[in-house]
Short mmCIF file of C-alpha atoms and ligand atoms in Angstrom, two decimals:
data_model
loop_
_atom_site.label_atom_id
_atom_site.label_comp_id
_atom_site.label_asym_id
_atom_site.label_seq_id
_atom_site.Cartn_x
_atom_site.Cartn_y
_atom_site.Cartn_z
CA MET L 1 20.62 27.12 13.01
CA THR L 2 21.02 29.50 10.13
CA LEU L 3 20.07 28.21 6.68
CA GLU L 4 23.78 27.97 5.84
CA GLU L 5 24.46 25.89 8.95
CA LEU L 6 21.55 23.63 8.15
CA ARG L 7 22.72 23.22 4.54
CA ALA L 8 26.24 22.39 5.65
CA ASP L 9 25.01 19.83 8.17
CA PHE L 10 22.64 18.27 5.65
CA ALA L 11 25.48 18.06 3.14
CA ALA L 12 27.66 16.34 5.73
CA GLN L 13 24.82 13.84 6.26
CA GLY L 14 24.53 13.23 2.51
CA GLN L 15 21.11 14.91 2.29
CA PRO L 16 20.23 16.99 -0.78
CA ALA L 17 20.64 20.73 -0.17
CA PHE L 18 17.06 21.65 -1.15
CA HIS L 19 15.78 19.74 1.89
CA ALA L 20 17.52 22.27 4.09
CA LEU L 21 15.45 25.16 2.76
CA GLN L 22 12.20 23.20 3.13
CA VAL L 23 13.00 22.26 6.71
CA TYR L 24 14.13 25.82 7.50
CA ARG L 25 10.82 27.19 6.24
CA TRP L 26 8.86 24.75 8.40
CA LEU L 27 10.90 25.70 11.44
CA HIS L 28 10.23 29.38 10.89
CA ARG L 29 6.53 28.71 10.48
CA GLY L 30 6.74 27.55 14.09
CA VAL L 31 6.25 23.78 13.89
CA ARG L 32 6.69 22.02 17.21
CA SER L 33 7.75 18.62 15.92
CA PHE L 34 9.29 17.13 12.80
CA SER L 35 6.14 15.06 12.22
CA GLU L 36 4.38 18.28 11.14
CA MET L 37 6.71 18.62 8.12
CA SER L 38 4.19 16.98 5.84
CA ASP L 39 6.10 17.32 2.56
CA GLN L 40 9.03 15.33 3.95
CA SER L 41 9.16 11.53 3.86
CA LYS L 42 8.46 9.63 7.04
CA ALA L 43 11.94 8.10 7.01
CA PHE L 44 13.54 11.55 6.68
CA ARG L 45 11.40 13.01 9.46
CA GLN L 46 12.52 10.13 11.67
CA LYS L 47 16.16 10.89 10.81
CA LEU L 48 15.63 14.57 11.63
CA SER L 49 14.20 13.80 15.04
CA GLU L 50 17.16 11.56 15.83
CA ARG L 51 19.71 14.24 14.99
CA TYR L 52 18.00 17.51 16.00
CA TYR L 53 15.46 18.92 18.40
CA ILE L 54 13.08 21.88 18.07
CA ALA L 55 13.34 24.37 20.93
CA ALA L 56 9.60 25.05 21.10
CA ALA L 57 8.38 26.81 24.23
CA GLU L 58 5.18 25.66 25.93
CA ILE L 59 2.70 28.05 27.51
CA GLU L 60 2.69 27.54 31.26
CA GLN L 61 0.56 30.56 32.13
CA ARG L 62 -1.16 33.41 30.28
CA LEU L 63 -2.41 36.54 32.01
CA VAL L 64 -4.44 39.10 30.08
CA SER L 65 -4.80 42.65 31.38
CA LYS L 66 -8.35 43.87 31.81
CA LEU L 67 -7.04 47.42 31.46
CA ASP L 68 -5.40 47.31 28.03
CA GLY L 69 -5.39 43.73 26.69
CA THR L 70 -1.67 43.30 27.30
CA ALA L 71 -0.89 39.58 27.60
CA LYS L 72 1.88 38.24 29.76
CA TYR L 73 3.15 34.72 29.17
CA LEU L 74 5.14 32.41 31.36
CA LEU L 75 6.75 29.93 28.97
CA ARG L 76 8.41 26.61 29.76
CA LEU L 77 11.53 25.73 27.80
CA PRO L 78 12.50 22.17 26.81
CA ASP L 79 14.76 21.78 29.88
CA GLY L 80 12.07 22.96 32.32
CA GLU L 81 13.37 26.52 32.78
CA HIS L 82 10.89 29.38 32.56
CA VAL L 83 10.97 32.73 30.77
CA GLU L 84 8.48 35.55 30.45
CA CYS L 85 7.38 37.59 27.47
CA VAL L 86 4.71 40.23 27.01
CA LEU L 87 2.45 41.00 24.04
CA MET L 88 1.23 44.57 23.67
CA GLU L 89 -1.17 45.98 21.12
CA TYR L 90 -0.50 49.43 19.73
CA HIS L 91 -2.24 51.34 16.97
CA HIS L 92 0.60 50.34 14.61
CA GLY L 93 0.33 46.63 15.39
CA TYR L 94 1.50 44.03 17.85
CA SER L 95 4.71 44.35 19.79
CA ILE L 96 6.34 41.64 21.86
CA CYS L 97 8.84 42.07 24.67
CA ILE L 98 11.03 38.97 24.86
CA SER L 99 13.64 37.64 27.28
CA SER L 100 17.25 36.95 26.31
CA GLN L 101 18.37 34.97 29.37
CA VAL L 102 16.84 32.85 32.12
CA GLY L 103 17.42 35.25 35.00
CA CYS L 104 20.16 37.90 34.87
CA LYS L 105 23.60 38.50 36.39
CA MET L 106 23.35 42.29 36.54
CA ASN L 107 21.33 42.55 39.76
CA CYS L 108 20.07 46.13 39.40
CA SER L 109 18.61 47.17 42.72
CA PHE L 110 15.09 47.90 41.38
CA CYS L 111 14.64 44.85 39.16
CA ALA L 112 12.78 41.64 39.99
CA THR L 113 14.74 39.50 37.52
CA GLY L 114 18.13 39.94 39.19
CA LYS L 115 16.64 38.94 42.52
CA SER L 116 16.16 35.39 41.31
CA GLY L 117 19.75 35.09 40.08
CA PHE L 118 21.04 33.80 36.75
CA SER L 119 20.35 30.41 35.31
CA ARG L 120 21.46 30.30 31.68
CA ASN L 121 21.56 32.01 28.30
CA LEU L 122 18.75 31.52 25.80
CA THR L 123 19.59 30.15 22.37
CA ALA L 124 18.57 32.08 19.26
CA SER L 125 15.77 29.58 18.63
CA GLU L 126 14.42 30.00 22.15
CA MET L 127 14.14 33.73 21.47
CA LEU L 128 12.38 33.03 18.15
CA SER L 129 10.09 30.55 19.85
CA GLN L 130 8.76 33.21 22.21
CA ILE L 131 7.51 35.13 19.15
CA GLN L 132 6.19 32.05 17.33
CA THR L 133 4.42 30.66 20.39
CA VAL L 134 2.59 33.92 21.10
CA GLN L 135 1.72 34.44 17.42
CA GLN L 136 0.20 30.96 17.25
CA ASP L 137 -1.63 31.36 20.53
CA GLN L 138 -3.24 34.61 19.45
CA GLY L 139 -3.55 33.97 15.72
CA ILE L 140 -1.80 37.24 14.89
CA ARG L 141 1.33 38.55 13.23
CA ILE L 142 3.78 40.42 15.41
CA SER L 143 5.52 43.36 13.74
CA ASN L 144 7.66 44.81 16.54
CA VAL L 145 10.06 43.18 18.94
CA VAL L 146 11.77 44.61 21.99
CA LEU L 147 14.59 42.76 23.73
CA MET L 148 13.63 44.25 27.06
CA GLY L 149 12.42 41.26 28.99
CA SER L 150 14.50 39.32 31.47
CA GLY L 151 18.23 39.14 30.94
CA GLU L 152 21.01 41.32 29.58
CA PRO L 153 21.13 40.85 25.78
CA PHE L 154 24.80 41.86 25.53
CA ASP L 155 25.74 39.29 28.17
CA ASN L 156 24.44 36.75 25.61
CA TYR L 157 25.90 38.57 22.63
CA ASP L 158 26.44 35.82 20.04
CA ASN L 159 23.01 34.24 20.47
CA VAL L 160 21.31 37.63 20.38
CA VAL L 161 23.09 38.69 17.18
CA LYS L 162 22.20 35.33 15.61
CA PHE L 163 18.59 35.79 16.71
CA LEU L 164 18.47 39.26 15.11
CA ARG L 165 19.73 37.89 11.78
CA LEU L 166 17.27 34.98 11.88
CA VAL L 167 14.21 37.00 12.88
CA ASN L 168 14.93 39.43 10.04
CA ASP L 169 15.35 36.71 7.40
CA PRO L 170 12.75 37.06 4.60
CA LYS L 171 12.53 33.24 4.59
CA GLY L 172 11.77 33.34 8.30
CA LEU L 173 9.62 35.70 10.39
CA ASN L 174 10.84 38.59 8.23
CA ILE L 175 10.55 41.24 10.94
CA SER L 176 12.24 44.51 10.00
CA LEU L 177 15.29 45.36 12.10
CA ARG L 178 13.98 48.91 12.27
CA ASN L 179 11.04 47.54 14.24
CA ILE L 180 13.33 45.97 16.82
CA SER L 181 14.72 47.57 19.98
CA LEU L 182 17.49 46.14 22.10
CA SER L 183 17.99 47.35 25.65
CA THR L 184 21.30 47.06 27.47
CA CYS L 185 22.50 48.11 30.90
CA GLY L 186 25.59 49.48 29.12
CA LEU L 187 28.23 46.79 28.54
CA VAL L 188 30.60 49.15 26.75
CA PRO L 189 32.80 46.71 24.75
CA LYS L 190 29.71 44.92 23.44
CA MET L 191 28.04 48.22 22.54
CA ARG L 192 31.09 49.05 20.46
CA ALA L 193 31.15 45.64 18.79
CA PHE L 194 27.44 45.88 18.06
CA ALA L 195 27.89 49.19 16.23
CA ASP L 196 29.95 47.26 13.67
CA GLU L 197 27.44 44.43 13.07
CA GLY L 198 25.41 46.38 10.50
CA LEU L 199 22.13 45.68 12.31
CA PRO L 200 19.98 48.83 12.26
CA VAL L 201 17.97 48.15 15.42
CA THR L 202 17.16 50.83 17.99
CA LEU L 203 19.68 50.69 20.80
CA SER L 204 18.29 51.55 24.23
CA ILE L 205 20.56 52.11 27.18
CA SER L 206 19.42 51.80 30.76
CA LEU L 207 21.05 54.89 32.21
CA HIS L 208 18.83 55.53 35.25
CA ALA L 209 21.17 58.14 36.74
CA PRO L 210 22.90 61.38 35.73
CA ASN L 211 26.21 60.53 37.42
CA ASP L 212 28.36 57.58 38.48
CA GLY L 213 27.67 58.09 42.20
CA ILE L 214 23.92 57.55 41.91
CA ARG L 215 24.27 54.95 39.17
CA GLN L 216 26.64 52.84 41.27
CA LYS L 217 24.10 52.82 44.09
CA ILE L 218 21.40 51.23 41.93
CA MET L 219 23.31 49.38 39.17
CA PRO L 220 26.33 47.21 40.07
CA VAL L 221 27.45 47.33 36.40
CA ALA L 222 28.22 51.05 36.92
CA HIS L 223 31.29 49.99 38.90
CA ALA L 224 32.64 48.37 35.72
CA TYR L 225 31.81 51.15 33.22
CA ALA L 226 31.71 54.89 33.88
CA ILE L 227 28.83 56.92 32.43
CA GLU L 228 31.27 58.86 30.21
CA ASP L 229 32.42 55.58 28.62
CA VAL L 230 28.82 54.49 28.10
CA LEU L 231 28.01 57.83 26.46
CA SER L 232 31.09 57.69 24.29
CA ALA L 233 30.02 54.21 23.08
CA CYS L 234 26.61 55.77 22.34
CA ARG L 235 28.18 58.54 20.28
CA ASN L 236 30.09 55.88 18.36
CA TYR L 237 26.82 53.99 17.74
CA VAL L 238 25.10 57.11 16.42
CA GLU L 239 28.06 57.92 14.16
CA LYS L 240 28.33 54.41 12.73
CA THR L 241 24.62 53.64 12.29
CA GLY L 242 23.11 57.08 11.81
CA ARG L 243 20.44 56.16 14.35
CA ARG L 244 19.66 58.02 17.53
CA VAL L 245 19.89 56.09 20.79
CA VAL L 246 17.23 55.87 23.47
CA PHE L 247 18.00 56.26 27.16
CA GLU L 248 15.80 54.55 29.68
CA TYR L 249 15.55 56.34 32.98
CA ALA L 250 13.57 54.66 35.77
CA LEU L 251 12.43 57.39 38.14
CA ILE L 252 12.87 56.30 41.75
CA LYS L 253 11.63 58.37 44.66
CA ASN L 254 14.40 60.05 46.67
CA VAL L 255 17.09 58.48 44.49
CA ASN L 256 17.29 59.99 41.00
CA CYS L 257 14.18 62.03 40.27
CA ASP L 258 14.62 65.58 41.55
CA VAL L 259 15.06 68.46 39.11
CA LYS L 260 18.77 68.69 39.93
CA CYS L 261 19.16 65.21 38.48
CA ALA L 262 17.19 66.29 35.39
CA GLU L 263 19.51 69.30 34.97
CA GLU L 264 22.61 67.15 35.29
CA LEU L 265 21.22 64.57 32.87
CA ALA L 266 20.41 67.26 30.30
CA ARG L 267 23.97 68.62 30.60
CA ARG L 268 25.42 65.16 30.04
CA LEU L 269 23.29 64.39 27.01
CA ARG L 270 23.70 67.74 25.29
CA GLY L 271 24.70 67.30 21.64
CA LEU L 272 23.99 63.57 21.58
CA GLN L 273 21.28 62.39 19.14
CA CYS L 274 18.99 60.72 21.63
CA HIS L 275 15.58 60.35 23.18
CA VAL L 276 14.92 59.84 26.89
CA ASN L 277 12.26 57.38 27.96
CA LEU L 278 11.19 58.07 31.53
CA ILE L 279 9.82 55.02 33.38
CA PRO L 280 8.11 55.67 36.71
CA LEU L 281 9.49 52.87 38.90
CA ASN L 282 7.34 49.77 38.94
CA ALA L 283 7.74 49.03 42.64
CA VAL L 284 8.76 45.39 43.10
CA LYS L 285 8.07 43.35 46.20
CA GLU L 286 11.30 42.73 48.17
CA ARG L 287 12.97 45.81 46.71
CA ASN L 288 12.85 48.76 49.09
CA LEU L 289 12.34 51.43 46.48
CA GLU L 290 9.34 53.61 45.80
CA ALA L 291 7.71 55.08 42.73
CA PRO L 292 7.85 58.87 42.32
CA THR L 293 4.75 61.05 42.52
CA LYS L 294 3.04 62.15 39.29
CA GLN L 295 4.25 65.70 40.03
CA ASP L 296 7.86 64.50 40.32
CA VAL L 297 7.57 62.76 36.96
CA GLN L 298 6.07 65.81 35.25
CA ALA L 299 8.64 68.18 36.78
CA PHE L 300 11.49 65.92 35.59
CA LEU L 301 10.03 65.73 32.08
CA LYS L 302 9.47 69.51 31.90
CA ARG L 303 13.04 70.22 32.96
CA LEU L 304 14.45 67.96 30.24
CA GLU L 305 12.20 69.56 27.63
CA LEU L 306 13.24 73.00 28.77
CA LYS L 307 16.83 71.98 28.07
CA ASN L 308 15.85 70.72 24.60
CA ILE L 309 16.21 67.05 25.40
CA SER L 310 13.60 64.94 23.61
CA ALA L 311 11.78 62.94 26.27
CA THR L 312 8.55 61.06 26.96
CA VAL L 313 7.09 59.17 29.90
CA ARG L 314 6.60 55.50 29.13
CA ARG L 315 2.95 54.49 29.15
CA GLU L 316 2.36 51.82 31.74
CA MET L 317 0.78 48.67 30.30
CA GLY L 318 -0.35 45.48 31.97
CA ALA L 319 -0.27 47.07 35.42
CA ASP L 320 -2.68 44.47 36.79
CA ILE L 321 -0.76 41.39 35.54
CA ASP L 322 2.78 41.74 36.89
CA GLY L 323 3.85 43.14 33.55
CA ALA L 324 7.35 44.18 34.60
CA CYS L 325 10.61 42.29 34.23
CA GLY L 326 10.88 38.98 36.04
CA GLN L 327 7.86 39.36 38.29
CA LEU L 328 6.01 36.30 37.05
CA ARG L 329 8.96 33.92 36.95
CA ARG L 330 9.88 35.01 40.45
CA LYS L 331 6.38 34.27 41.67
CA ALA L 332 6.55 30.86 40.04
CA LEU L 333 9.91 30.15 41.69
CA THR L 334 8.96 31.30 45.17
CA GLU L 335 5.29 30.33 45.38
CA GLY L 336 5.12 27.51 42.86
CA ILE L 337 2.94 27.67 39.76
N1 SAH D 401 19.15 44.09 30.78
C1 SAH D 401 18.59 45.05 29.88
C2 SAH D 401 17.14 44.81 29.51
C3 SAH D 401 16.21 44.39 30.59
S1 SAH D 401 15.12 45.36 31.43
C4 SAH D 401 18.75 46.45 30.44
O1 SAH D 401 19.26 46.58 31.53
O2 SAH D 401 18.45 47.40 29.73
C5 SAH D 401 14.30 46.55 30.49
C6 SAH D 401 14.21 47.88 31.23
O3 SAH D 401 13.35 47.81 32.39
C7 SAH D 401 15.55 48.35 31.74
O4 SAH D 401 15.70 49.71 31.47
C8 SAH D 401 15.43 48.11 33.23
O5 SAH D 401 16.36 48.87 33.94
C9 SAH D 401 13.99 48.47 33.49
N2 SAH D 401 13.44 47.98 34.74
C10 SAH D 401 13.69 46.83 35.39
N3 SAH D 401 12.99 46.75 36.53
C11 SAH D 401 12.25 47.88 36.61
C12 SAH D 401 11.30 48.38 37.55
N4 SAH D 401 11.00 47.71 38.65
N5 SAH D 401 10.71 49.58 37.31
C13 SAH D 401 11.02 50.27 36.16
N6 SAH D 401 11.91 49.85 35.24
C14 SAH D 401 12.52 48.67 35.45
#
């Protein structure tokens, strides 16, 4: 709940308004039960636990990479569903990649999450709880958040927007919106709506192809929205927010990674304020797709640079701990924890 919602509900219950702010602060400090709210009376804490619940996630599994310290968590939600999130340490601080849904409906051909189907949306507090749980577990403060875990954030639009407002609240975790990235497969109407929310996060778009033909082969959502419409929504986002967009491009052997594709991509993106993030495919069991060679990746990058498109290859982290989307939850579902 937002502070306003909490205040309104407290007022309706005949509780003084100042209690709402106290309770809100406790919640955003990451308490797991009302009994921890030590400045509240016992009777009031009892009342709270009768009317509300705290969506605190429990750690089911934690895997720490020996290569780079990246930590992958499998978290259990109050109803027994599982989500994954990943903590990464960079020179500028800690960054967490969180999930926005349990599973995903988009079913991209290279992604492990879609393989396990869709279960439900996450609430705003379940997204916050991923951050709080990992912060508490590690005794750290997280400064950057990426909504790039399992799920399609714009398929859970209202909860995601609410989460962004809550996580940015100075009375809450107070994480700057400029330190937050949101990745979408390109749900055009939601991209347009989001441009009007006044939330200056970095918008990333999973493009993965230079044309509709290739994109339709690997992303079912490409049948609903043409690349031109996605790019036009991007231009609108840049115009309205003044922020460049980021394109994610997973390089897949024999599918989208020859230099002809790079040429076509550069032509498409010409004049658009953007950066391209190249992701060598993280080959997923059960998906018949292969990673490109290092030479393929470098040739693709060089061709984009030659055409004056800003681009980098994403550094792989947590390679030894099933760091990519949905891999851990899928293992838990198919092999048991
Ligand atoms: N639904 C959102 C965010 C989730 S995934 C989206 O589509 O953007 C975050 C990124 O990881 C997306 O760009 C997604 O396409 C990419 N991804 C998923 N599986 C991958 C894999 N096996 N290898 C490389 N990138 C992958």
